[in-house]
C-alpha positions as a LaTeX table, in Angstrom:
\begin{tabular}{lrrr}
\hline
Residue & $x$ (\AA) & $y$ (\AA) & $z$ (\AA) \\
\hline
Unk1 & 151.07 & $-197.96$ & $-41.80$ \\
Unk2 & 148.08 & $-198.49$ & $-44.14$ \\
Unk3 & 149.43 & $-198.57$ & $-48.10$ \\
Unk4 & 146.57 & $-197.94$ & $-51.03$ \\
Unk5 & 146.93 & $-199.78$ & $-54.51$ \\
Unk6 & 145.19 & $-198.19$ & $-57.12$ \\
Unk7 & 144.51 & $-199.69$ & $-60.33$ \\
Unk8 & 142.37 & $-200.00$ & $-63.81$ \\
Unk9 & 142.66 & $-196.11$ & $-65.43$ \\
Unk10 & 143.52 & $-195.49$ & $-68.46$ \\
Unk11 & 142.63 & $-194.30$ & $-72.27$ \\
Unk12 & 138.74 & $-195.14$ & $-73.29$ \\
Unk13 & 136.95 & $-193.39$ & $-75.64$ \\
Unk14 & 133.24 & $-191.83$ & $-74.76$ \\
Unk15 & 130.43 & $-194.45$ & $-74.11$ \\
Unk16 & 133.08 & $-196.74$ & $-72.90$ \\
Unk17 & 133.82 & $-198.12$ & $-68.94$ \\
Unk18 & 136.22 & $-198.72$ & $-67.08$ \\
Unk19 & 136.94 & $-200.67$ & $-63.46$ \\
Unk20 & 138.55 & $-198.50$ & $-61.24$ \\
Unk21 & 140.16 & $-201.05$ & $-58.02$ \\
Unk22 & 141.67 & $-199.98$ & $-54.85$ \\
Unk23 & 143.39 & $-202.34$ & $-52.17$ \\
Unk24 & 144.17 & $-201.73$ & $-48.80$ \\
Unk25 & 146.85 & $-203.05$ & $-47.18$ \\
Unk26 & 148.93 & $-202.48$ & $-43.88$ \\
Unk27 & 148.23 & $-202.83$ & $-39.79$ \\
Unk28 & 144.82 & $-201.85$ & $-39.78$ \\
Unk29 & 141.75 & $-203.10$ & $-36.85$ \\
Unk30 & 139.15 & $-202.51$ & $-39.43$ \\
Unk31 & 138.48 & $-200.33$ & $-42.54$ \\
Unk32 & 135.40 & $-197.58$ & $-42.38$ \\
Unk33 & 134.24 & $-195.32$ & $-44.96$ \\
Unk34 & 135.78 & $-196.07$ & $-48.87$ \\
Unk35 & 135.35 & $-193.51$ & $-51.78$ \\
Unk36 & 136.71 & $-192.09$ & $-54.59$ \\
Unk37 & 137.08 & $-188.27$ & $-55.25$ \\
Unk38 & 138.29 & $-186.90$ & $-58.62$ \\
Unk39 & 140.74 & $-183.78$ & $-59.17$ \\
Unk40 & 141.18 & $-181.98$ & $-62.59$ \\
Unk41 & 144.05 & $-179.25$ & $-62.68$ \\
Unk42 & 142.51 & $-175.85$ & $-61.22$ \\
Unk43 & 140.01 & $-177.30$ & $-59.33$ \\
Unk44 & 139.35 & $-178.56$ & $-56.14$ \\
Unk45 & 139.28 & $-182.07$ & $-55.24$ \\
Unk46 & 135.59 & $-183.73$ & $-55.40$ \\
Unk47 & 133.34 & $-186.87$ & $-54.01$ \\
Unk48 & 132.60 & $-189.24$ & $-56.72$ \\
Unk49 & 131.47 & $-192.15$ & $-54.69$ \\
Unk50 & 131.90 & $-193.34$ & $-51.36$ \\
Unk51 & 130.32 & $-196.12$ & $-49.40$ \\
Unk52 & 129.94 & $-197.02$ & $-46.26$ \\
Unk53 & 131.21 & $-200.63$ & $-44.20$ \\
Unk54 & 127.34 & $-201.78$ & $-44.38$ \\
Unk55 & 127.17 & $-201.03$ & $-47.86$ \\
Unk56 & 125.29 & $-197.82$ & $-48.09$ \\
Unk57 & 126.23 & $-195.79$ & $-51.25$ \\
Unk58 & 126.20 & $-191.68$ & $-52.28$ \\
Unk59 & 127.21 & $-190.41$ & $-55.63$ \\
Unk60 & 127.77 & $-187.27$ & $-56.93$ \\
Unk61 & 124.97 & $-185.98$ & $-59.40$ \\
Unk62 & 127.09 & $-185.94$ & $-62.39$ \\
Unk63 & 127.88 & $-189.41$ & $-62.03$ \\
Unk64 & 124.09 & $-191.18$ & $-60.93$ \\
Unk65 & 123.32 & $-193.42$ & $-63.38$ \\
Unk66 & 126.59 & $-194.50$ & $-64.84$ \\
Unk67 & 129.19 & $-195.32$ & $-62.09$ \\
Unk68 & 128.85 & $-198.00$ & $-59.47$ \\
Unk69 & 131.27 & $-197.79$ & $-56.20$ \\
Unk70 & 131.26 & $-201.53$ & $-54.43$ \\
Unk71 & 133.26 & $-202.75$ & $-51.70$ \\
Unk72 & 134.77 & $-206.63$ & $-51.06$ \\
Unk73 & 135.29 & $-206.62$ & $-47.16$ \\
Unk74 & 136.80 & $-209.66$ & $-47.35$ \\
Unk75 & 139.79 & $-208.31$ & $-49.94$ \\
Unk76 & 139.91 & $-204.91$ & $-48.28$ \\
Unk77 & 139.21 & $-203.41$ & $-52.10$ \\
Unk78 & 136.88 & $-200.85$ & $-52.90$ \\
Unk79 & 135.90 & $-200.44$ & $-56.72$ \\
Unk80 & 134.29 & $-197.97$ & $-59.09$ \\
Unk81 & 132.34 & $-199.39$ & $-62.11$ \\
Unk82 & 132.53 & $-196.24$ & $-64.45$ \\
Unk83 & 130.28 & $-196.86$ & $-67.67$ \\
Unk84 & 128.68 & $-194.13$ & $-70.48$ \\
Unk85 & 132.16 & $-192.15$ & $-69.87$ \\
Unk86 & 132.35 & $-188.95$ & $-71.09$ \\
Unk87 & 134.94 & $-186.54$ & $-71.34$ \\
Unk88 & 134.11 & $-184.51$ & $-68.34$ \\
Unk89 & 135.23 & $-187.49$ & $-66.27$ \\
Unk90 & 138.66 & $-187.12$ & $-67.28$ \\
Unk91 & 140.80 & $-186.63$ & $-64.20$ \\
Unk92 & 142.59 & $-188.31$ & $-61.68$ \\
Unk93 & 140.90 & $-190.17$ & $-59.76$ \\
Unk94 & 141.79 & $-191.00$ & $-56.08$ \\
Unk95 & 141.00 & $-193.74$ & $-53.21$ \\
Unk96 & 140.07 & $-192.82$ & $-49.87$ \\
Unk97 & 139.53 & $-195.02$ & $-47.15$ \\
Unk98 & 139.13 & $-194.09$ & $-43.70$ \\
Unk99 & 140.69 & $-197.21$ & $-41.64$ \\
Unk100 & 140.57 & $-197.84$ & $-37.83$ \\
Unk101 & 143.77 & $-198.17$ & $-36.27$ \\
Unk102 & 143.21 & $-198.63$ & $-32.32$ \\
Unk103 & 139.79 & $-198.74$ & $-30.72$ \\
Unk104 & 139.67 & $-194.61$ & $-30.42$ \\
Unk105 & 141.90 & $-193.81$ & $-33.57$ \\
Unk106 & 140.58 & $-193.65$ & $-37.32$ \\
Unk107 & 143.14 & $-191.87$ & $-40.38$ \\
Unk108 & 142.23 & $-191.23$ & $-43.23$ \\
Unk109 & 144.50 & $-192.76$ & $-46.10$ \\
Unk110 & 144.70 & $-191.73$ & $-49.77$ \\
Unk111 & 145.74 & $-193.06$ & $-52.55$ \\
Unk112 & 148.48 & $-192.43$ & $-55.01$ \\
Unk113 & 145.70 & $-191.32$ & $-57.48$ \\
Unk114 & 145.06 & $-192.68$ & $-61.29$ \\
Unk115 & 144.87 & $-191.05$ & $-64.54$ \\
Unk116 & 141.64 & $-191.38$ & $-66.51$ \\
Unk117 & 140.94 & $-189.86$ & $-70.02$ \\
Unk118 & 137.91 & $-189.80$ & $-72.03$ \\
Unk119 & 139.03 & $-189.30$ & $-75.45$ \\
Unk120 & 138.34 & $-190.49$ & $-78.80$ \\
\hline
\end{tabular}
């Protein structure tokens, strides 16, 4: 089983940041693909940032500019630099990693999800 610790949401007012962190853990051969997708009640779930195990990077168009996903290999941790928040961004925000668990099988594995609010 592969286990996802989010971490780092919370309360900022607009213009602020925030450090979004996510940690894999579990019986894993390697870890893919790691991203993070917001949801806001009503709507459907949607890509925020996801990179790839050699580092490539795609963003969603609302957030180019101001949000920065990375990746430590070595910690099995993705993270999302979020700066110039506004309140749009509020939602949950949730980690997805795509992990391979035998030579032919990969799962996908999500996080519990974290609150974010863009308030003042």
């Amino acid at each position: 089983q592969v286990q996802l610790v989010e971490s780092g949401g919370g309360l900022v007012q607009p213009g602020g940041s925030l450090r979004l962190s996510c940690a894999a853990s579990g019986n894993f051969l390697s870890i893919n693909d790691m991203g993070w997708y917001r949801q806001v009640p009503g709507k459907q779930r949607e890509l925020v940032a996801a990179i790839t195990s050699v580092g490539s990077t795609n963003y969603a168009d609302s957030v180019k500019g101001r949000f920065t996903i990375s990746r430590d290999n070595a910690k099995n941790t993705v993270y999302l630099q979020m700066n110039s928040l506004k309140p749009e961004d509020t939602a949950d925000y949730y980690c997805n990693v795509w992990v391979r668990v035998t030579t032919w099988e990969r799962n996908s594995v999500w996080g519990q999800g974290i609150q974010v609010t863009v308030s003042s």
